[in-house]
Each structure stands twice: as C-alpha cells, then as structure tokens.
C-alpha cells in the first residue's frame, strides 16, 4: 500500500503457456497491452494486475519514469537481445533516433561508459540531441559509421535502413528490429540485399516484440540508480490532439509525455 507504481506496455498474459512459464510473456498469444487491449492509457485511475504494477524508484520523477515504462523498456529488451546474440558489446548503433533510441543512449552512456555509441538519424536536430546525450559519432542513415558495429537497433518504420544497417555490421554482428510494423512504401529496397555483403559472415537479424514484467522491473530499477539526462517534451491533457499530430509528423525530439489532470 502506498507504493508509487507505474503501468507499462505489459498489462496481462495467459500465465500458462510455454512463453509465460519461461519469462517470455511478451510472446504469449494472449498478450494484452495497456491502452490498446486494456483501458487506462489516458486515465487518472486504473485497475491493473499485480504483475503489471512496476515500482518506480524514488529518484525518478513521473515524467521521466513514464517513457522508461514504454519506449525505454522496449529499447532495453532490444539491448538484452543484442547482448544475448553477440556477448560483450563494445560498439552499438541506433538506426533512427526516436524516444526509444534516445532513452537507451542515455542509459548506456551512464551504465556502460566504455561502449561506443553511433547514431544514424535523418534530421540534424536528432543528430544534435544524440551527440548531446552521449553518442560518440553520428551520421545520416545511409552513411557508414567510422568502423563496423557489433550490434545495431533499428527503430525506423522503413526497409532501406535495414539494408544499410546490415551493411554496417561487423562479422557475427546482430541487427535487432524494434518496430511494431514496417511500411510497404520502400519494401523494394529488400531486392538490393547482397548475400555476401549484408548477410554472410554470420550476421544475424532478429526483432523485439513487446516487453515482459521482468524487463520493466529491471529497467526501472537500473534507471533509478543513475542520472538519466533525457529530453522530455510534456503536453497538458487538452493538448492531446497536438501531441498526436507532432508524433505523426516527427516534430520535436526525445520523448513525449502527456500529463493527466491531477
Ligand atoms: Zn501465455
């Protein structure tokens, strides 16, 4: 009683399938997401299963904790998948620089200062924020980093960045696609995959889907132990339409948080 908790993207899963029983509730066919499958995304009060209630460390303010429970936790899961695939990581790239990549850059910079972070972003505004947050090097998406990377996390809605990312990986490197969907507009780019250049030498391609309660708990706890210098743009509740328009047109940088009335 009285503990400050947050509700992340994970709301509920079946609790009985092979995925739920092995801490991979994110893959459960009955996975329910907060705001999509369960009401409460915009509410001042909501009822949630105990498993979905994530304690928020006292050091994290509400508007910092909110994106950590959403974009941040999914980014953290993508990072865990990258580590699982390549082991110790010394260099990582982010293809696209939305809230998830921004939070992870800040997190990794604080937690693993030795890791080289490269950010690929279309807009100069995003590249500037990436540099300010701790990215060692930045380029537009089609330009190669100074040296090939061990892991790249792609958060773009397009296909062309996937081809570039595969090209920029070290042998044995992994590309983790962190996107709910890919647009069909530039799907023809896939025709340009060159086996030797983009896939050979044991390059791996995988995706990240949803989050588990463990990802959320771990990430929030870790964030509570560091300073997280992230850029958050807040919107008053009656500015919701504007927030959605800004999101749709990629206006502004960093994370966007909607404040519910007190
Ligand atoms: Zn299940």
PDB file of C-alpha atoms and ligand atoms in Angstrom:
ATOM      1  CA  UNK A   1       0.000   0.000   0.000  1.00  0.00           C
ATOM      2  CA  UNK A   2       1.172   3.485  -0.785  1.00  0.00           C
ATOM      3  CA  UNK A   3       3.951   2.413  -3.163  1.00  0.00           C
ATOM      4  CA  UNK A   4       4.282   4.559  -6.279  1.00  0.00           C
ATOM      5  CA  UNK A   5       3.924   2.210  -9.246  1.00  0.00           C
ATOM      6  CA  UNK A   6       3.622   2.606 -12.987  1.00  0.00           C
ATOM      7  CA  UNK A   7       1.776   0.647 -15.654  1.00  0.00           C
ATOM      8  CA  UNK A   8       3.939  -0.184 -18.651  1.00  0.00           C
ATOM      9  CA  UNK A   9       3.036  -1.679 -22.018  1.00  0.00           C
ATOM     10  CA  UNK A  10       2.656  -5.137 -20.420  1.00  0.00           C
ATOM     11  CA  UNK A  11      -0.842  -5.456 -18.959  1.00  0.00           C
ATOM     12  CA  UNK A  12      -1.586  -9.178 -18.888  1.00  0.00           C
ATOM     13  CA  UNK A  13      -0.788 -12.549 -20.472  1.00  0.00           C
ATOM     14  CA  UNK A  14      -2.284 -16.042 -20.051  1.00  0.00           C
ATOM     15  CA  UNK A  15       0.205 -17.138 -17.384  1.00  0.00           C
ATOM     16  CA  UNK A  16       0.102 -20.781 -18.513  1.00  0.00           C
ATOM     17  CA  UNK A  17       1.703 -21.176 -21.937  1.00  0.00           C
ATOM     18  CA  UNK A  18       5.335 -22.135 -22.612  1.00  0.00           C
ATOM     19  CA  UNK A  19       6.222 -18.458 -23.071  1.00  0.00           C
ATOM     20  CA  UNK A  20       4.583 -17.248 -19.867  1.00  0.00           C
ATOM     21  CA  UNK A  21       6.219 -20.056 -17.898  1.00  0.00           C
ATOM     22  CA  UNK A  22       9.683 -19.110 -19.186  1.00  0.00           C
ATOM     23  CA  UNK A  23       9.564 -15.345 -18.561  1.00  0.00           C
ATOM     24  CA  UNK A  24       8.682 -14.565 -22.182  1.00  0.00           C
ATOM     25  CA  UNK A  25       5.181 -13.249 -21.570  1.00  0.00           C
ATOM     26  CA  UNK A  26       5.854 -10.798 -24.421  1.00  0.00           C
ATOM     27  CA  UNK A  27       5.395 -13.672 -26.904  1.00  0.00           C
ATOM     28  CA  UNK A  28       2.179 -15.061 -25.366  1.00  0.00           C
ATOM     29  CA  UNK A  29      -0.681 -15.239 -27.885  1.00  0.00           C
ATOM     30  CA  UNK A  30      -2.925 -13.705 -25.199  1.00  0.00           C
ATOM     31  CA  UNK A  31      -0.579 -10.769 -24.529  1.00  0.00           C
ATOM     32  CA  UNK A  32      -2.525  -7.621 -23.636  1.00  0.00           C
ATOM     33  CA  UNK A  33      -1.034  -4.137 -23.918  1.00  0.00           C
ATOM     34  CA  UNK A  34      -2.036  -1.196 -21.731  1.00  0.00           C
ATOM     35  CA  UNK A  35      -4.060   1.355 -23.663  1.00  0.00           C
ATOM     36  CA  UNK A  36      -4.580  -0.972 -26.632  1.00  0.00           C
ATOM     37  CA  UNK A  37      -6.214  -4.050 -25.066  1.00  0.00           C
ATOM     38  CA  UNK A  38      -6.932  -2.625 -21.613  1.00  0.00           C
ATOM     39  CA  UNK A  39      -8.452   0.740 -20.754  1.00  0.00           C
ATOM     40  CA  UNK A  40      -6.494   3.255 -18.744  1.00  0.00           C
ATOM     41  CA  UNK A  41      -3.850   4.647 -21.080  1.00  0.00           C
ATOM     42  CA  UNK A  42      -5.219   8.171 -20.628  1.00  0.00           C
ATOM     43  CA  UNK A  43      -6.917   7.702 -17.241  1.00  0.00           C
ATOM     44  CA  UNK A  44      -6.165   9.262 -13.869  1.00  0.00           C
ATOM     45  CA  UNK A  45      -7.061   5.963 -12.145  1.00  0.00           C
ATOM     46  CA  UNK A  46      -6.951   2.394 -13.390  1.00  0.00           C
ATOM     47  CA  UNK A  47      -7.126  -1.182 -12.167  1.00  0.00           C
ATOM     48  CA  UNK A  48      -4.152  -3.376 -13.130  1.00  0.00           C
ATOM     49  CA  UNK A  49      -2.982  -6.921 -12.331  1.00  0.00           C
ATOM     50  CA  UNK A  50      -0.309  -7.003  -9.618  1.00  0.00           C
ATOM     51  CA  UNK A  51       2.254  -8.340 -12.104  1.00  0.00           C
ATOM     52  CA  UNK A  52       1.774  -5.217 -14.232  1.00  0.00           C
ATOM     53  CA  UNK A  53       2.371  -2.808 -11.349  1.00  0.00           C
ATOM     54  CA  UNK A  54       6.000  -1.695 -11.642  1.00  0.00           C
ATOM     55  CA  UNK A  55       7.510   0.047  -8.594  1.00  0.00           C
ATOM     56  CA  UNK A  56       9.060   3.393  -9.542  1.00  0.00           C
ATOM     57  CA  UNK A  57      12.327   4.298  -7.766  1.00  0.00           C
ATOM     58  CA  UNK A  58      12.005   7.487  -5.712  1.00  0.00           C
ATOM     59  CA  UNK A  59      14.807   9.115  -7.725  1.00  0.00           C
ATOM     60  CA  UNK A  60      12.740   9.073 -10.928  1.00  0.00           C
ATOM     61  CA  UNK A  61      10.223  11.855 -11.469  1.00  0.00           C
ATOM     62  CA  UNK A  62       6.884  10.890 -13.030  1.00  0.00           C
ATOM     63  CA  UNK A  63       7.616  12.445 -16.424  1.00  0.00           C
ATOM     64  CA  UNK A  64      10.955  10.578 -16.608  1.00  0.00           C
ATOM     65  CA  UNK A  65       9.511   7.262 -15.383  1.00  0.00           C
ATOM     66  CA  UNK A  66       6.675   7.338 -17.952  1.00  0.00           C
ATOM     67  CA  UNK A  67       8.819   6.961 -21.100  1.00  0.00           C
ATOM     68  CA  UNK A  68      11.027   4.440 -19.240  1.00  0.00           C
ATOM     69  CA  UNK A  69       7.923   2.244 -18.827  1.00  0.00           C
ATOM     70  CA  UNK A  70       7.182   2.424 -22.547  1.00  0.00           C
ATOM     71  CA  UNK A  71       9.805   3.218 -25.212  1.00  0.00           C
ATOM     72  CA  UNK A  72      12.654   2.774 -22.727  1.00  0.00           C
ATOM     73  CA  UNK A  73      11.708  -0.724 -21.583  1.00  0.00           C
ATOM     74  CA  UNK A  74      11.241  -1.990 -25.154  1.00  0.00           C
ATOM     75  CA  UNK A  75      14.626  -0.491 -26.042  1.00  0.00           C
ATOM     76  CA  UNK A  76      16.107  -2.231 -23.005  1.00  0.00           C
ATOM     77  CA  UNK A  77      14.707  -5.547 -24.217  1.00  0.00           C
ATOM     78  CA  UNK A  78      16.254  -4.924 -27.660  1.00  0.00           C
ATOM     79  CA  UNK A  79      19.582  -4.290 -25.896  1.00  0.00           C
ATOM     80  CA  UNK A  80      19.259  -7.576 -23.956  1.00  0.00           C
ATOM     81  CA  UNK A  81      18.608  -9.424 -27.221  1.00  0.00           C
ATOM     82  CA  UNK A  82      21.696  -7.820 -28.759  1.00  0.00           C
ATOM     83  CA  UNK A  83      23.825  -8.896 -25.770  1.00  0.00           C
ATOM     84  CA  UNK A  84      22.386 -12.411 -25.917  1.00  0.00           C
ATOM     85  CA  UNK A  85      23.442 -12.642 -29.572  1.00  0.00           C
ATOM     86  CA  UNK A  86      26.934 -11.160 -29.517  1.00  0.00           C
ATOM     87  CA  UNK A  87      28.087 -11.363 -25.902  1.00  0.00           C
ATOM     88  CA  UNK A  88      30.085  -8.411 -24.592  1.00  0.00           C
ATOM     89  CA  UNK A  89      29.267  -5.300 -26.601  1.00  0.00           C
ATOM     90  CA  UNK A  90      31.855  -2.588 -27.275  1.00  0.00           C
ATOM     91  CA  UNK A  91      30.055  -0.800 -30.085  1.00  0.00           C
ATOM     92  CA  UNK A  92      26.376  -0.307 -30.806  1.00  0.00           C
ATOM     93  CA  UNK A  93      24.389   1.706 -33.318  1.00  0.00           C
ATOM     94  CA  UNK A  94      20.879   3.119 -33.281  1.00  0.00           C
ATOM     95  CA  UNK A  95      19.202   3.365 -36.672  1.00  0.00           C
ATOM     96  CA  UNK A  96      16.594   6.095 -36.147  1.00  0.00           C
ATOM     97  CA  UNK A  97      16.524   8.349 -33.108  1.00  0.00           C
ATOM     98  CA  UNK A  98      13.078   8.394 -31.518  1.00  0.00           C
ATOM     99  CA  UNK A  99      12.260   8.113 -27.822  1.00  0.00           C
ATOM    100  CA  UNK A 100      13.465   4.509 -27.502  1.00  0.00           C
ATOM    101  CA  UNK A 101      16.918   5.113 -29.004  1.00  0.00           C
ATOM    102  CA  UNK A 102      17.242   8.364 -27.044  1.00  0.00           C
ATOM    103  CA  UNK A 103      16.491   6.705 -23.701  1.00  0.00           C
ATOM    104  CA  UNK A 104      18.832   3.812 -24.436  1.00  0.00           C
ATOM    105  CA  UNK A 105      21.646   6.155 -25.452  1.00  0.00           C
ATOM    106  CA  UNK A 106      21.302   7.992 -22.135  1.00  0.00           C
ATOM    107  CA  UNK A 107      21.059   4.710 -20.223  1.00  0.00           C
ATOM    108  CA  UNK A 108      24.067   3.046 -21.886  1.00  0.00           C
ATOM    109  CA  UNK A 109      26.192   6.188 -21.625  1.00  0.00           C
ATOM    110  CA  UNK A 110      25.726   6.200 -17.850  1.00  0.00           C
ATOM    111  CA  UNK A 111      25.807   2.472 -17.233  1.00  0.00           C
ATOM    112  CA  UNK A 112      28.496   1.406 -19.734  1.00  0.00           C
ATOM    113  CA  UNK A 113      30.664   4.482 -20.445  1.00  0.00           C
ATOM    114  CA  UNK A 114      33.209   2.439 -22.444  1.00  0.00           C
ATOM    115  CA  UNK A 115      30.724   1.432 -25.168  1.00  0.00           C
ATOM    116  CA  UNK A 116      30.973   3.335 -28.434  1.00  0.00           C
ATOM    117  CA  UNK A 117      27.517   4.543 -29.461  1.00  0.00           C
ATOM    118  CA  UNK A 118      26.824   5.534 -33.061  1.00  0.00           C
ATOM    119  CA  UNK A 119      23.514   7.115 -34.075  1.00  0.00           C
ATOM    120  CA  UNK A 120      22.081   7.135 -37.597  1.00  0.00           C
ATOM    121  CA  UNK A 121      19.418   9.836 -37.912  1.00  0.00           C
ATOM    122  CA  UNK A 122      17.870  11.726 -40.811  1.00  0.00           C
ATOM    123  CA  UNK A 123      17.276  15.041 -39.045  1.00  0.00           C
ATOM    124  CA  UNK A 124      20.096  17.309 -37.891  1.00  0.00           C
ATOM    125  CA  UNK A 125      18.008  18.096 -34.793  1.00  0.00           C
ATOM    126  CA  UNK A 126      18.038  14.408 -33.824  1.00  0.00           C
ATOM    127  CA  UNK A 127      21.754  14.023 -34.519  1.00  0.00           C
ATOM    128  CA  UNK A 128      22.435  17.022 -32.261  1.00  0.00           C
ATOM    129  CA  UNK A 129      20.377  15.538 -29.419  1.00  0.00           C
ATOM    130  CA  UNK A 130      22.151  12.191 -29.909  1.00  0.00           C
ATOM    131  CA  UNK A 131      25.545  13.881 -29.577  1.00  0.00           C
ATOM    132  CA  UNK A 132      24.393  15.816 -26.510  1.00  0.00           C
ATOM    133  CA  UNK A 133      23.109  12.585 -24.941  1.00  0.00           C
ATOM    134  CA  UNK A 134      26.403  10.782 -25.384  1.00  0.00           C
ATOM    135  CA  UNK A 135      26.611   9.283 -28.867  1.00  0.00           C
ATOM    136  CA  UNK A 136      30.286   9.231 -29.870  1.00  0.00           C
ATOM    137  CA  UNK A 137      29.573   9.540 -33.581  1.00  0.00           C
ATOM    138  CA  UNK A 138      26.518  10.354 -35.708  1.00  0.00           C
ATOM    139  CA  UNK A 139      25.722  10.141 -39.418  1.00  0.00           C
ATOM    140  CA  UNK A 140      22.660  10.193 -41.692  1.00  0.00           C
ATOM    141  CA  UNK A 141      21.185   6.651 -42.100  1.00  0.00           C
ATOM    142  CA  UNK A 142      22.906   5.888 -45.412  1.00  0.00           C
ATOM    143  CA  UNK A 143      26.385   6.956 -44.262  1.00  0.00           C
ATOM    144  CA  UNK A 144      28.745   4.401 -42.753  1.00  0.00           C
ATOM    145  CA  UNK A 145      29.939   4.743 -39.151  1.00  0.00           C
ATOM    146  CA  UNK A 146      33.722   5.211 -38.603  1.00  0.00           C
ATOM    147  CA  UNK A 147      34.022   1.442 -38.130  1.00  0.00           C
ATOM    148  CA  UNK A 148      31.588  -1.515 -38.365  1.00  0.00           C
ATOM    149  CA  UNK A 149      29.388  -2.098 -35.307  1.00  0.00           C
ATOM    150  CA  UNK A 150      28.738  -5.214 -33.227  1.00  0.00           C
ATOM    151  CA  UNK A 151      25.040  -4.508 -32.835  1.00  0.00           C
ATOM    152  CA  UNK A 152      22.507  -2.130 -34.349  1.00  0.00           C
ATOM    153  CA  UNK A 153      18.985  -1.481 -33.080  1.00  0.00           C
ATOM    154  CA  UNK A 154      16.649  -0.281 -35.818  1.00  0.00           C
ATOM    155  CA  UNK A 155      13.575   1.728 -34.789  1.00  0.00           C
ATOM    156  CA  UNK A 156      12.625   3.105 -38.198  1.00  0.00           C
ATOM    157  CA  UNK A 157       9.352   2.254 -39.979  1.00  0.00           C
ATOM    158  CA  UNK A 158      11.187   1.685 -43.294  1.00  0.00           C
ATOM    159  CA  UNK A 159      13.184  -1.061 -45.058  1.00  0.00           C
ATOM    160  CA  UNK A 160      16.082   0.824 -46.568  1.00  0.00           C
ATOM    161  CA  UNK A 161      17.650   1.481 -43.131  1.00  0.00           C
ATOM    162  CA  UNK A 162      17.582  -2.302 -42.539  1.00  0.00           C
ATOM    163  CA  UNK A 163      19.761  -2.868 -45.601  1.00  0.00           C
ATOM    164  CA  UNK A 164      22.166  -0.102 -44.548  1.00  0.00           C
ATOM    165  CA  UNK A 165      22.327  -1.476 -41.006  1.00  0.00           C
ATOM    166  CA  UNK A 166      23.209  -4.983 -42.227  1.00  0.00           C
ATOM    167  CA  UNK A 167      25.959  -3.432 -44.326  1.00  0.00           C
ATOM    168  CA  UNK A 168      27.400  -1.587 -41.303  1.00  0.00           C
ATOM    169  CA  UNK A 169      27.612  -4.665 -39.021  1.00  0.00           C
ATOM    170  CA  UNK A 170      30.816  -6.438 -38.041  1.00  0.00           C
ATOM    171  CA  UNK A 171      31.126 -10.161 -38.841  1.00  0.00           C
ATOM    172  CA  UNK A 172      28.959 -12.000 -36.291  1.00  0.00           C
ATOM    173  CA  UNK A 173      27.061  -8.788 -35.535  1.00  0.00           C
ATOM    174  CA  UNK A 174      23.343  -8.557 -34.873  1.00  0.00           C
ATOM    175  CA  UNK A 175      20.617  -6.267 -36.132  1.00  0.00           C
ATOM    176  CA  UNK A 176      17.592  -6.038 -33.818  1.00  0.00           C
ATOM    177  CA  UNK A 177      14.497  -4.505 -35.398  1.00  0.00           C
ATOM    178  CA  UNK A 178      12.479  -2.685 -32.756  1.00  0.00           C
ATOM    179  CA  UNK A 179       9.346  -1.780 -34.716  1.00  0.00           C
ATOM    180  CA  UNK A 180       5.743  -2.950 -34.473  1.00  0.00           C
ATOM    181  CA  UNK A 181       5.335  -2.682 -38.243  1.00  0.00           C
ATOM    182  CA  UNK A 182       7.272  -1.777 -41.375  1.00  0.00           C
ATOM    183  CA  UNK A 183       5.722   0.325 -44.130  1.00  0.00           C
ATOM    184  CA  UNK A 184       5.407  -1.189 -47.585  1.00  0.00           C
ATOM    185  CA  UNK A 185       6.448   2.050 -49.343  1.00  0.00           C
ATOM    186  CA  UNK A 186      10.121   1.135 -49.741  1.00  0.00           C
ATOM    187  CA  UNK A 187       9.836  -2.632 -49.474  1.00  0.00           C
ATOM    188  CA  UNK A 188      11.530  -2.944 -52.871  1.00  0.00           C
ATOM    189  CA  UNK A 189      14.756  -1.993 -51.107  1.00  0.00           C
ATOM    190  CA  UNK A 190      14.891  -5.622 -49.983  1.00  0.00           C
ATOM    191  CA  UNK A 191      15.672  -6.572 -53.583  1.00  0.00           C
ATOM    192  CA  UNK A 192      19.081  -4.956 -53.038  1.00  0.00           C
ATOM    193  CA  UNK A 193      20.196  -7.404 -50.369  1.00  0.00           C
ATOM    194  CA  UNK A 194      23.542  -8.786 -51.415  1.00  0.00           C
ATOM    195  CA  UNK A 195      24.192 -12.064 -49.650  1.00  0.00           C
ATOM    196  CA  UNK A 196      27.931 -11.625 -49.337  1.00  0.00           C
ATOM    197  CA  UNK A 197      27.800  -8.009 -48.256  1.00  0.00           C
ATOM    198  CA  UNK A 198      24.743  -7.948 -45.999  1.00  0.00           C
ATOM    199  CA  UNK A 199      24.286 -11.440 -44.552  1.00  0.00           C
ATOM    200  CA  UNK A 200      27.366 -13.606 -44.884  1.00  0.00           C
ATOM    201  CA  UNK A 201      29.915 -13.881 -42.052  1.00  0.00           C
ATOM    202  CA  UNK A 202      27.241 -14.938 -39.593  1.00  0.00           C
ATOM    203  CA  UNK A 203      25.406 -11.651 -39.382  1.00  0.00           C
ATOM    204  CA  UNK A 204      22.136 -12.058 -37.512  1.00  0.00           C
ATOM    205  CA  UNK A 205      18.786 -10.368 -37.980  1.00  0.00           C
ATOM    206  CA  UNK A 206      16.074 -10.518 -35.339  1.00  0.00           C
ATOM    207  CA  UNK A 207      13.224  -8.471 -33.876  1.00  0.00           C
ATOM    208  CA  UNK A 208      11.956  -7.415 -30.473  1.00  0.00           C
ATOM    209  CA  UNK A 209       8.275  -7.679 -29.549  1.00  0.00           C
ATOM    210  CA  UNK A 210       6.563  -6.138 -26.513  1.00  0.00           C
ATOM    211  CA  UNK A 211       8.090  -6.355 -23.039  1.00  0.00           C
ATOM    212  CA  UNK A 212       7.943  -8.681 -20.044  1.00  0.00           C
ATOM    213  CA  UNK A 213       7.301  -7.682 -16.419  1.00  0.00           C
ATOM    214  CA  UNK A 214      10.947  -8.578 -15.761  1.00  0.00           C
ATOM    215  CA  UNK A 215      12.199  -6.140 -18.453  1.00  0.00           C
ATOM    216  CA  UNK A 216      10.104  -3.377 -16.911  1.00  0.00           C
ATOM    217  CA  UNK A 217      11.175  -4.075 -13.330  1.00  0.00           C
ATOM    218  CA  UNK A 218      14.855  -4.398 -14.237  1.00  0.00           C
ATOM    219  CA  UNK A 219      14.948  -1.305 -16.413  1.00  0.00           C
ATOM    220  CA  UNK A 220      13.144   0.900 -13.894  1.00  0.00           C
ATOM    221  CA  UNK A 221      15.417  -0.307 -11.082  1.00  0.00           C
ATOM    222  CA  UNK A 222      18.546   0.335 -13.167  1.00  0.00           C
ATOM    223  CA  UNK A 223      17.300   3.784 -14.213  1.00  0.00           C
ATOM    224  CA  UNK A 224      16.678   4.621 -10.575  1.00  0.00           C
ATOM    225  CA  UNK A 225      20.360   4.093  -9.807  1.00  0.00           C
ATOM    226  CA  UNK A 226      21.722   6.533 -12.411  1.00  0.00           C
ATOM    227  CA  UNK A 227      21.195  10.045 -13.661  1.00  0.00           C
ATOM    228  CA  UNK A 228      19.135   9.849 -16.831  1.00  0.00           C
ATOM    229  CA  UNK A 229      19.674  13.065 -18.792  1.00  0.00           C
ATOM    230  CA  UNK A 230      16.803  12.638 -21.230  1.00  0.00           C
ATOM    231  CA  UNK A 231      14.875  15.223 -23.184  1.00  0.00           C
ATOM    232  CA  UNK A 232      11.141  15.002 -22.448  1.00  0.00           C
ATOM    233  CA  UNK A 233       8.504  17.181 -24.052  1.00  0.00           C
ATOM    234  CA  UNK A 234       5.364  17.313 -21.904  1.00  0.00           C
ATOM    235  CA  UNK A 235       1.846  18.115 -23.105  1.00  0.00           C
ATOM    236  CA  UNK A 236      -1.104  19.226 -20.967  1.00  0.00           C
ATOM    237  CA  UNK A 237      -4.042  16.828 -21.289  1.00  0.00           C
ATOM    238  CA  UNK A 238      -6.046  19.169 -23.532  1.00  0.00           C
ATOM    239  CA  UNK A 239      -3.069  19.278 -25.928  1.00  0.00           C
ATOM    240  CA  UNK A 240      -3.507  15.589 -26.762  1.00  0.00           C
ATOM    241  CA  UNK A 241      -4.529  16.200 -30.416  1.00  0.00           C
ATOM    242  CA  UNK A 242      -1.407  18.340 -30.904  1.00  0.00           C
ATOM    243  CA  UNK A 243       0.781  15.662 -29.304  1.00  0.00           C
ATOM    244  CA  UNK A 244      -0.531  13.056 -31.738  1.00  0.00           C
ATOM    245  CA  UNK A 245      -0.013  15.369 -34.720  1.00  0.00           C
ATOM    246  CA  UNK A 246       3.559  16.130 -33.588  1.00  0.00           C
ATOM    247  CA  UNK A 247       4.254  12.425 -33.181  1.00  0.00           C
ATOM    248  CA  UNK A 248       2.832  11.627 -36.621  1.00  0.00           C
ATOM    249  CA  UNK A 249       4.968  14.293 -38.292  1.00  0.00           C
ATOM    250  CA  UNK A 250       8.122  13.590 -36.234  1.00  0.00           C
ATOM    251  CA  UNK A 251       8.085  17.087 -34.758  1.00  0.00           C
ATOM    252  CA  UNK A 252      10.366  17.696 -31.804  1.00  0.00           C
ATOM    253  CA  UNK A 253      12.939  15.288 -30.412  1.00  0.00           C
ATOM    254  CA  UNK A 254      13.259  12.957 -27.435  1.00  0.00           C
ATOM    255  CA  UNK A 255      10.269  11.517 -25.586  1.00  0.00           C
ATOM    256  CA  UNK A 256       6.743  12.922 -25.465  1.00  0.00           C
ATOM    257  CA  UNK A 257       4.676  12.665 -22.285  1.00  0.00           C
ATOM    258  CA  UNK A 258       1.009  13.538 -21.830  1.00  0.00           C
ATOM    259  CA  UNK A 259       0.177  14.883 -18.363  1.00  0.00           C
ATOM    260  CA  UNK A 260      -3.150  13.706 -16.958  1.00  0.00           C
ATOM    261  CA  UNK A 261      -5.134  16.197 -14.838  1.00  0.00           C
ATOM    262  CA  UNK A 262      -4.244  15.984 -11.108  1.00  0.00           C
TER     263      UNK A 262
HETATM  264 ZN1  LIG B   1       0.889 -17.157 -22.141  1.00  0.00          ZN
END
